[in-house]
Short mmCIF file of C-alpha atoms and ligand atoms in Angstrom, two decimals:
data_model
loop_
_atom_site.label_atom_id
_atom_site.label_comp_id
_atom_site.label_asym_id
_atom_site.label_seq_id
_atom_site.Cartn_x
_atom_site.Cartn_y
_atom_site.Cartn_z
CA MET J 68 -76.00 -33.56 118.13
CA SER J 69 -78.85 -32.22 116.02
CA THR J 70 -81.98 -34.39 115.93
CA ARG J 71 -83.07 -32.96 112.60
CA ALA J 72 -83.89 -35.72 110.13
CA LEU J 73 -81.84 -36.44 107.06
CA GLY J 74 -83.46 -36.25 103.66
CA VAL J 75 -85.28 -39.28 102.29
CA ARG J 76 -82.54 -39.88 99.75
CA ALA J 77 -80.06 -40.59 102.54
CA SER J 78 -81.69 -43.97 103.12
CA VAL J 79 -81.92 -44.97 99.45
CA ALA J 80 -78.30 -46.01 99.05
CA ARG J 81 -77.52 -48.98 101.27
CA PRO J 82 -74.04 -49.90 102.46
CA SER J 83 -72.31 -52.28 100.03
CA PRO J 84 -72.35 -55.79 101.57
CA THR J 85 -69.47 -56.78 99.29
CA LEU J 86 -67.29 -54.07 100.76
CA ALA J 87 -68.59 -54.96 104.25
CA ILE J 88 -67.56 -58.63 103.87
CA THR J 89 -64.18 -57.59 102.50
CA ALA J 90 -63.76 -55.20 105.46
CA LYS J 91 -64.67 -57.95 107.96
CA ALA J 92 -62.29 -60.40 106.28
CA ASN J 93 -59.55 -57.75 106.34
CA ALA J 94 -60.18 -57.02 110.02
CA MET J 95 -59.89 -60.76 110.80
CA LYS J 96 -56.65 -60.89 108.77
CA ALA J 97 -55.31 -57.87 110.67
CA ALA J 98 -56.07 -59.73 113.91
CA GLY J 99 -53.87 -62.58 112.71
CA VAL J 100 -56.58 -64.92 111.34
CA ASP J 101 -55.61 -66.73 108.14
CA VAL J 102 -58.59 -65.68 106.03
CA ILE J 103 -58.89 -66.68 102.38
CA SER J 104 -60.87 -64.06 100.52
CA PHE J 105 -63.15 -65.00 97.65
CA GLY J 106 -65.15 -61.83 98.28
CA ALA J 107 -63.38 -59.07 96.43
CA GLY J 108 -64.53 -57.79 93.06
CA GLU J 109 -61.08 -56.84 91.85
CA PRO J 110 -58.14 -58.53 90.13
CA ASP J 111 -55.19 -59.33 92.37
CA PHE J 112 -52.53 -58.27 89.81
CA ASN J 113 -50.47 -55.10 90.10
CA THR J 114 -51.38 -52.29 87.73
CA PRO J 115 -49.06 -52.69 84.70
CA GLU J 116 -45.85 -50.73 85.11
CA PRO J 117 -46.20 -48.47 81.99
CA VAL J 118 -49.51 -47.21 83.40
CA CYS J 119 -47.94 -46.32 86.74
CA ARG J 120 -45.01 -44.66 84.97
CA ALA J 121 -47.30 -42.51 82.81
CA ALA J 122 -49.19 -41.25 85.86
CA ILE J 123 -45.99 -40.58 87.84
CA GLN J 124 -44.50 -38.69 84.90
CA ALA J 125 -47.73 -36.68 84.64
CA ILE J 126 -47.47 -35.67 88.31
CA GLU J 127 -43.78 -34.89 88.03
CA GLY J 128 -44.48 -32.84 84.91
CA GLY J 129 -47.05 -30.76 86.78
CA PHE J 130 -50.13 -32.25 85.12
CA THR J 131 -52.06 -31.78 88.33
CA LYS J 132 -54.67 -29.15 87.51
CA TYR J 133 -58.29 -29.18 86.35
CA THR J 134 -58.96 -30.68 82.95
CA PRO J 135 -62.14 -30.52 80.85
CA SER J 136 -64.88 -32.31 82.82
CA ALA J 137 -65.41 -35.03 80.21
CA GLY J 138 -61.68 -35.80 80.10
CA ILE J 139 -58.72 -34.51 78.12
CA PRO J 140 -59.07 -34.72 74.30
CA ALA J 141 -56.25 -37.32 74.09
CA LEU J 142 -58.14 -39.65 76.43
CA ARG J 143 -61.49 -39.21 74.69
CA GLU J 144 -59.72 -39.96 71.42
CA ALA J 145 -57.99 -43.03 72.87
CA VAL J 146 -61.35 -44.33 74.12
CA ALA J 147 -63.01 -43.70 70.75
CA ASP J 148 -60.12 -45.62 69.10
CA LYS J 149 -60.52 -48.46 71.57
CA PHE J 150 -64.24 -48.76 70.76
CA TRP J 151 -63.44 -48.99 67.05
CA ARG J 152 -60.49 -51.39 67.47
CA GLU J 153 -62.01 -53.75 70.03
CA ASN J 154 -65.76 -53.38 69.68
CA GLY J 155 -66.31 -52.40 66.05
CA LEU J 156 -68.08 -49.24 67.22
CA ARG J 157 -67.56 -45.85 65.60
CA TYR J 158 -67.76 -42.97 68.08
CA GLU J 159 -66.47 -39.43 67.80
CA PRO J 160 -64.35 -38.30 70.76
CA SER J 161 -67.16 -35.81 71.50
CA GLN J 162 -69.41 -38.80 72.25
CA VAL J 163 -67.04 -40.06 74.96
CA VAL J 164 -67.17 -38.97 78.62
CA ALA J 165 -64.53 -40.17 81.09
CA SER J 166 -65.62 -40.44 84.72
CA CYS J 167 -64.40 -41.62 88.12
CA GLY J 168 -65.00 -45.31 87.38
CA ALA J 169 -67.63 -47.20 85.40
CA LYS J 170 -69.83 -47.03 88.51
CA HIS J 171 -69.84 -43.26 88.10
CA SER J 172 -70.59 -43.60 84.37
CA VAL J 173 -73.62 -45.83 85.10
CA PHE J 174 -74.93 -43.30 87.61
CA ASN J 175 -74.43 -40.42 85.18
CA ALA J 176 -76.32 -42.29 82.46
CA LEU J 177 -79.25 -43.05 84.76
CA TRP J 178 -79.29 -39.48 86.04
CA VAL J 179 -79.63 -37.89 82.63
CA LEU J 180 -82.08 -40.48 81.25
CA LEU J 181 -84.58 -40.97 84.04
CA ASP J 182 -87.62 -39.01 85.13
CA PRO J 183 -89.33 -39.85 88.44
CA GLY J 184 -91.25 -43.12 88.15
CA ASP J 185 -89.47 -44.30 84.99
CA GLU J 186 -88.89 -48.04 85.03
CA VAL J 187 -85.53 -49.63 84.32
CA ILE J 188 -85.38 -53.34 83.59
CA LEU J 189 -82.44 -55.28 84.99
CA PHE J 190 -81.69 -58.97 85.06
CA ALA J 191 -81.25 -60.77 88.38
CA PRO J 192 -78.90 -61.74 89.86
CA TYR J 193 -77.51 -58.23 89.30
CA TRP J 194 -74.75 -56.00 90.68
CA MET J 195 -76.61 -54.38 93.58
CA THR J 196 -75.30 -50.91 92.76
CA TYR J 197 -77.69 -50.81 89.78
CA ARG J 198 -80.76 -51.10 91.95
CA ASP J 199 -79.70 -48.37 94.37
CA GLN J 200 -78.53 -46.04 91.60
CA ILE J 201 -81.84 -46.42 89.73
CA ALA J 202 -83.69 -45.56 92.94
CA LEU J 203 -81.34 -42.62 93.67
CA CYS J 204 -82.20 -41.23 90.23
CA GLY J 205 -85.94 -41.47 90.97
CA GLY J 206 -86.45 -44.55 88.82
CA VAL J 207 -88.11 -47.86 89.59
CA PRO J 208 -86.08 -51.05 89.17
CA VAL J 209 -88.02 -53.83 87.45
CA VAL J 210 -86.31 -57.15 87.96
CA VAL J 211 -86.34 -59.98 85.43
CA PRO J 212 -84.99 -63.17 87.01
CA THR J 213 -82.64 -65.53 85.20
CA ARG J 214 -81.87 -69.16 86.03
CA ALA J 215 -78.74 -71.20 86.70
CA GLU J 216 -79.96 -73.88 84.26
CA ASP J 217 -79.96 -71.22 81.51
CA ARG J 218 -76.46 -70.12 82.54
CA PHE J 219 -78.16 -66.94 83.81
CA VAL J 220 -78.94 -65.78 80.27
CA PRO J 221 -82.33 -64.03 80.29
CA SER J 222 -85.42 -65.43 78.63
CA ILE J 223 -86.74 -62.99 76.05
CA ASP J 224 -90.33 -63.91 76.95
CA ASP J 225 -89.64 -62.87 80.55
CA LEU J 226 -88.16 -59.61 79.29
CA LYS J 227 -91.16 -58.93 77.05
CA ALA J 228 -93.52 -59.52 79.97
CA ALA J 229 -91.67 -56.92 82.07
CA ILE J 230 -92.01 -54.07 79.55
CA THR J 231 -94.71 -51.52 80.42
CA PRO J 232 -95.57 -48.04 79.14
CA ARG J 233 -93.33 -46.67 81.94
CA THR J 234 -90.24 -48.62 80.84
CA LYS J 235 -87.46 -46.21 79.93
CA ALA J 236 -84.36 -48.39 79.71
CA ILE J 237 -82.95 -51.90 79.81
CA LEU J 238 -79.73 -52.42 81.70
CA VAL J 239 -77.45 -55.06 80.20
CA ASN J 240 -74.36 -56.35 81.98
CA SER J 241 -72.52 -58.96 79.92
CA PRO J 242 -70.21 -60.46 81.12
CA SER J 243 -72.16 -60.28 84.35
CA ASN J 244 -71.31 -59.60 87.94
CA PRO J 245 -72.18 -61.78 89.89
CA THR J 246 -72.91 -64.74 87.59
CA GLY J 247 -70.20 -64.49 84.92
CA ALA J 248 -72.94 -64.98 82.31
CA VAL J 249 -72.14 -63.84 78.78
CA PHE J 250 -75.22 -63.10 76.70
CA PRO J 251 -75.10 -64.81 73.29
CA ARG J 252 -75.36 -62.64 70.18
CA GLU J 253 -78.91 -63.92 69.57
CA THR J 254 -80.03 -62.73 73.01
CA LEU J 255 -78.42 -59.33 72.44
CA LYS J 256 -80.20 -59.10 69.09
CA GLN J 257 -83.56 -59.87 70.69
CA ILE J 258 -82.97 -57.32 73.46
CA ALA J 259 -82.02 -54.75 70.80
CA ALA J 260 -85.16 -55.53 68.77
CA LEU J 261 -87.35 -55.02 71.84
CA ALA J 262 -85.58 -51.77 72.71
CA MET J 263 -86.24 -50.48 69.20
CA ARG J 264 -89.84 -51.66 69.10
CA HIS J 265 -90.68 -50.04 72.46
CA ASP J 266 -88.46 -46.98 72.01
CA LEU J 267 -86.22 -47.75 74.99
CA TRP J 268 -82.68 -46.82 75.97
CA VAL J 269 -80.12 -49.53 76.56
CA ILE J 270 -77.41 -49.05 79.15
CA SER J 271 -74.71 -51.63 78.46
CA ASP J 272 -72.14 -52.06 81.22
CA GLU J 273 -69.26 -53.94 79.60
CA ILE J 274 -66.66 -53.50 82.33
CA TYR J 275 -65.71 -57.24 82.17
CA GLU J 276 -65.50 -57.24 78.35
CA ARG J 277 -61.88 -58.45 78.18
CA LEU J 278 -62.47 -61.33 80.59
CA VAL J 279 -64.33 -63.77 78.35
CA TYR J 280 -63.47 -67.48 78.22
CA GLU J 281 -65.82 -68.73 75.51
CA GLY J 282 -65.99 -66.95 72.17
CA LYS J 283 -65.59 -63.20 71.92
CA HIS J 284 -67.24 -60.27 73.67
CA GLU J 285 -70.02 -58.56 71.69
CA SER J 286 -71.23 -55.02 72.29
CA ILE J 287 -74.96 -54.67 71.83
CA ALA J 288 -74.45 -51.26 70.19
CA ALA J 289 -72.34 -52.93 67.49
CA LEU J 290 -75.41 -54.78 66.18
CA GLY J 291 -76.40 -51.80 64.05
CA LYS J 292 -76.69 -48.03 63.79
CA GLU J 293 -80.26 -47.98 65.07
CA ILE J 294 -79.41 -49.73 68.33
CA GLN J 295 -76.16 -47.76 68.72
CA ASP J 296 -78.26 -44.59 68.59
CA ARG J 297 -80.15 -45.62 71.71
CA THR J 298 -77.32 -47.30 73.66
CA ILE J 299 -74.94 -45.95 76.27
CA THR J 300 -71.90 -48.24 76.23
CA ILE J 301 -69.91 -48.20 79.46
CA SER J 302 -66.53 -49.69 80.28
CA GLY J 303 -63.34 -48.72 82.08
CA CYS J 304 -59.87 -49.61 83.26
CA SER J 305 -60.66 -51.23 86.63
CA LYS J 306 -61.01 -54.88 85.67
CA THR J 307 -59.14 -55.00 82.33
CA TYR J 308 -55.94 -53.39 83.60
CA SER J 309 -56.23 -54.07 87.33
CA MET J 310 -56.79 -50.38 88.10
CA THR J 311 -59.71 -50.50 90.57
CA GLY J 312 -58.23 -47.89 92.89
CA TRP J 313 -57.44 -45.41 90.15
CA ARG J 314 -61.11 -44.63 89.58
CA ILE J 315 -61.35 -44.21 85.85
CA GLY J 316 -64.16 -45.38 83.59
CA TYR J 317 -65.94 -44.06 80.55
CA MET J 318 -69.05 -44.10 78.42
CA ALA J 319 -69.70 -43.61 74.73
CA ALA J 320 -73.17 -42.42 73.88
CA PRO J 321 -75.30 -40.51 71.40
CA GLU J 322 -74.12 -36.89 71.33
CA PRO J 323 -77.02 -35.37 73.35
CA VAL J 324 -76.49 -37.92 76.14
CA ALA J 325 -72.72 -37.31 76.20
CA LYS J 326 -73.32 -33.54 76.34
CA ALA J 327 -75.85 -33.83 79.17
CA VAL J 328 -73.54 -36.12 81.17
CA SER J 329 -70.64 -33.76 80.62
CA CYS J 330 -72.70 -30.79 81.92
CA PHE J 331 -73.89 -32.85 84.90
CA GLN J 332 -70.32 -33.86 85.67
CA ASP J 333 -69.31 -30.16 85.41
CA GLN J 334 -71.54 -29.44 88.39
CA VAL J 335 -70.90 -32.52 90.50
CA THR J 336 -67.36 -33.91 90.28
CA SER J 337 -65.61 -32.02 87.46
CA ASN J 338 -62.94 -34.08 85.72
CA PRO J 339 -61.65 -37.50 86.71
CA THR J 340 -58.19 -37.03 88.28
CA SER J 341 -55.84 -35.39 85.78
CA PHE J 342 -52.84 -37.71 86.08
CA VAL J 343 -55.07 -40.80 86.22
CA GLN J 344 -56.29 -39.83 82.76
CA ARG J 345 -52.69 -40.02 81.53
CA GLY J 346 -52.45 -43.48 83.16
CA ALA J 347 -55.64 -44.52 81.36
CA ILE J 348 -54.21 -43.43 78.01
CA ALA J 349 -51.14 -45.60 78.71
CA ALA J 350 -53.42 -48.50 79.69
CA LEU J 351 -55.41 -48.26 76.47
CA ALA J 352 -52.12 -48.34 74.53
CA LEU J 353 -50.80 -51.50 76.25
CA PRO J 354 -49.99 -54.37 73.91
CA ASP J 355 -52.70 -57.02 73.76
CA GLU J 356 -50.41 -59.61 75.38
CA VAL J 357 -50.62 -57.81 78.73
CA VAL J 358 -54.39 -58.12 78.95
CA GLU J 359 -54.31 -61.57 77.36
CA GLY J 360 -51.84 -62.69 80.04
CA MET J 361 -54.26 -61.71 82.81
CA ARG J 362 -57.23 -63.25 80.96
CA ALA J 363 -55.37 -66.54 80.47
CA GLU J 364 -54.45 -66.63 84.16
CA PHE J 365 -58.10 -66.12 85.13
CA ALA J 366 -59.17 -68.81 82.63
CA SER J 367 -56.86 -71.31 84.30
CA ARG J 368 -58.04 -70.28 87.79
CA LEU J 369 -61.64 -70.73 86.63
CA ASP J 370 -60.86 -74.31 85.56
CA LEU J 371 -59.17 -74.96 88.88
CA THR J 372 -62.08 -73.44 90.83
CA LEU J 373 -64.65 -75.53 88.98
CA SER J 374 -62.70 -78.76 89.36
CA GLU J 375 -62.24 -78.15 93.11
CA LEU J 376 -65.93 -77.24 93.55
CA ALA J 377 -66.91 -80.42 91.70
CA GLY J 378 -65.64 -82.33 94.75
CA ILE J 379 -68.33 -80.82 96.99
CA PRO J 380 -71.60 -82.72 96.64
CA GLY J 381 -74.91 -80.95 96.05
CA LEU J 382 -73.67 -77.59 94.78
CA VAL J 383 -75.48 -75.97 91.84
CA ILE J 384 -72.91 -74.70 89.38
CA SER J 385 -73.35 -73.34 85.88
CA ARG J 386 -70.10 -72.73 84.07
CA PRO J 387 -69.53 -68.95 83.79
CA ALA J 388 -68.28 -67.72 80.41
CA GLY J 389 -66.78 -64.45 81.66
CA ALA J 390 -65.76 -62.10 84.50
CA PHE J 391 -64.03 -63.67 87.55
CA TYR J 392 -66.94 -65.01 89.54
CA VAL J 393 -68.64 -68.36 90.02
CA PHE J 394 -72.18 -68.13 91.36
CA VAL J 395 -72.56 -71.27 93.44
CA GLY J 396 -75.93 -72.65 94.57
CA VAL J 397 -75.85 -73.90 98.16
CA GLN J 398 -79.56 -74.69 98.46
CA ALA J 399 -78.72 -78.30 99.42
CA TYR J 400 -76.98 -77.00 102.55
CA LEU J 401 -79.84 -74.88 103.87
CA GLY J 402 -81.69 -76.17 106.91
CA GLU J 403 -81.81 -75.92 110.69
CA ARG J 404 -78.23 -74.73 111.09
CA CYS J 405 -78.04 -72.35 108.11
CA ARG J 406 -81.43 -70.97 107.12
CA ASP J 407 -80.24 -68.95 104.14
CA ASP J 408 -77.23 -67.99 102.04
CA VAL J 409 -76.32 -65.19 104.46
CA ALA J 410 -76.04 -67.73 107.29
CA VAL J 411 -73.90 -70.01 105.08
CA ALA J 412 -71.57 -67.09 104.24
CA GLU J 413 -71.32 -66.23 107.96
CA LEU J 414 -70.52 -69.82 108.89
CA LEU J 415 -67.87 -70.02 106.17
CA LEU J 416 -66.22 -66.82 107.32
CA GLU J 417 -66.39 -67.47 111.05
CA GLU J 418 -65.63 -71.20 111.12
CA ALA J 419 -63.67 -71.86 107.92
CA HIS J 420 -62.16 -68.39 107.53
CA VAL J 421 -63.25 -68.18 103.90
CA ALA J 422 -64.97 -65.00 102.69
CA LEU J 423 -67.68 -65.17 100.00
CA VAL J 424 -70.57 -62.82 99.28
CA PRO J 425 -74.12 -64.12 99.90
CA GLY J 426 -76.16 -64.33 96.69
CA SER J 427 -79.14 -62.54 98.19
CA VAL J 428 -77.05 -59.35 97.99
CA PHE J 429 -77.49 -59.68 94.22
CA GLU J 430 -81.10 -60.92 94.42
CA GLY J 431 -79.86 -64.45 93.93
CA PRO J 432 -80.87 -66.12 97.21
CA GLY J 433 -79.55 -69.60 97.89
CA PHE J 434 -76.28 -68.82 96.12
CA LEU J 435 -72.83 -67.51 97.07
CA ARG J 436 -70.57 -65.45 94.84
CA LEU J 437 -67.06 -66.85 94.72
CA SER J 438 -64.50 -64.48 93.24
CA TYR J 439 -61.50 -66.49 92.05
CA THR J 440 -59.11 -63.53 92.16
CA ALA J 441 -56.89 -65.49 94.55
CA SER J 442 -53.76 -67.56 94.00
CA PRO J 443 -54.18 -71.21 92.87
CA GLU J 444 -52.94 -72.35 96.32
CA GLN J 445 -55.54 -70.20 98.04
CA ILE J 446 -58.25 -71.44 95.68
CA ARG J 447 -57.41 -75.08 96.51
CA GLU J 448 -57.13 -74.49 100.24
CA GLY J 449 -60.20 -72.21 100.40
CA ILE J 450 -62.46 -74.67 98.60
CA GLN J 451 -61.25 -77.55 100.77
CA ARG J 452 -62.10 -75.50 103.84
CA MET J 453 -65.52 -74.78 102.33
CA ALA J 454 -66.11 -78.50 101.79
CA ARG J 455 -65.35 -79.29 105.44
CA ALA J 456 -67.46 -76.42 106.80
CA LEU J 457 -70.44 -77.15 104.56
CA GLN J 458 -70.64 -80.66 106.01
CA ARG J 459 -71.41 -79.00 109.33
CA CYS J 460 -74.09 -76.83 107.74
CA SER J 461 -76.88 -79.29 107.16
C1 LIG L 734 -70.82 -54.83 86.75
C2 LIG L 734 -69.91 -53.80 87.28
N1 LIG L 734 -69.90 -52.57 86.74
C3 LIG L 734 -69.09 -51.60 87.20
C4 LIG L 734 -68.24 -51.85 88.25
C5 LIG L 734 -67.39 -50.74 88.78
O1 LIG L 734 -66.33 -50.44 87.99
P1 LIG L 734 -65.40 -49.19 88.36
O2 LIG L 734 -64.38 -49.67 89.33
O3 LIG L 734 -64.82 -48.78 87.05
O4 LIG L 734 -66.28 -48.14 88.94
C6 LIG L 734 -68.21 -53.10 88.86
C7 LIG L 734 -67.32 -53.34 90.02
O5 LIG L 734 -67.41 -54.29 90.73
C8 LIG L 734 -69.05 -54.10 88.35
O6 LIG L 734 -69.05 -55.32 88.89
#
C-alpha cells in the first residue's frame, strides 16, 4: 500500500459518534443482545404511504434521469409554497435549492459563505456536524455555551461577547439537536438585531420545525425583510415525514446565495435523486393530520420519558420544547467508576444494554442525549434499566 500522506482535510471530518453508537448497538442486537436504542436521530415511523407511492410511480414512469441541479421546478415551487404556508416567508422558487438532505444544505451554505479564517458562531451543545463542516469550509467555529437552567436558550450577552471583526455568520438551530431547546421569539429578535448591526449572515437550520410541543415554531427570517435578506433558512423531509434515508433537504436564501449554491452543486453532486424529488413533493402535499399525528405521538412519548426519568435521583433535566431528544445531566453519577459521560454511556450500553449518545459529542460534557424515538414499552424498560445501572456507577 502507498505510504503517501493524505491531504490535511482528510483529518478534519471526524467519524460520527452517533452513528458509531448506533452501529455498536445494532451489532449487539445482531448478536442476539436485547439492546434498547435511545441513540438514533431519526423517527421510528414508516415513511407515509403516499410518499412511497409517488416515488415508485416516478421510477415506473421512467423519471430516473438527471434533473436541474437545484431540483425540478415543481419541487422548488412546492418548497416556496411550504415556506409561505407554514413559516410566513415569501420566497421565489428561484431562491430555493433542493439538496441531498439538510446536512448537505448546511454544508453548501457554509461553503459559499465562508472565506478561510471566517468565524461562525454556534451555540453549545450543538449538532457536531456543524463544527466539522465549518472547519471543512476553512472557517473557525466559535462556541457560545448555553445552560440547562436556561433550557439551553442562549444568553444574548454571551453572544455579543463572541462577536469579533472576523465573525461572518451565526448558526441557529431551533428546535435544537441535542437539547430540544426552542428559542423564544425575543431571543430570535435579539439574534437578528445583532446580525443586522454587525452585518452577519444567519444560517437557520429548522429541520425539527414541525416537532414543537410548546407554542409554535418561528423562523428567524420571518421577523422582517431585513433579516430575511441575510438568512439562509434550511429544512427538509427527514424528521417531519420520517424520510431520513431518502436524503432530501432544501434551503431558501437570497438569490445570489441560491445561485452560488446551485452552481456549486452542479460541480459536486448534481441533483438530489430524481424520483426522491417526486416523493418530496408528495410529502409536502400531505394533509396536516399526518404530521400532527407523529408530533402528538412524540409529545406523549416525551411526557412518558420525563416521568420515567423523574424516578432516577440526581439527574439534571430541563424540559425540552421540541425535537425528539432529552439532554440528561448525569454529573451526580460521575466518580471513580465512571469518570465522564462517555464512560457512563459505555456502562449503560455494555451492562444495561441501553444505547445513548454521550453529551461531550455535542460539547455538552456531563450529559447524555436520550432520543425517545422508541416505543412506550421500550422507553419504560430502557429507563428502568438505566436506573439500575446508574446505581452501580457511583
Ligand atoms: C440539527 C440537524 N440538522 C440536520 C440534520 C440532518 O438532516 P438530513 O437528514 O435532512 O440531512 C440533522 C440530523 O440529525 C440534525 O440533527
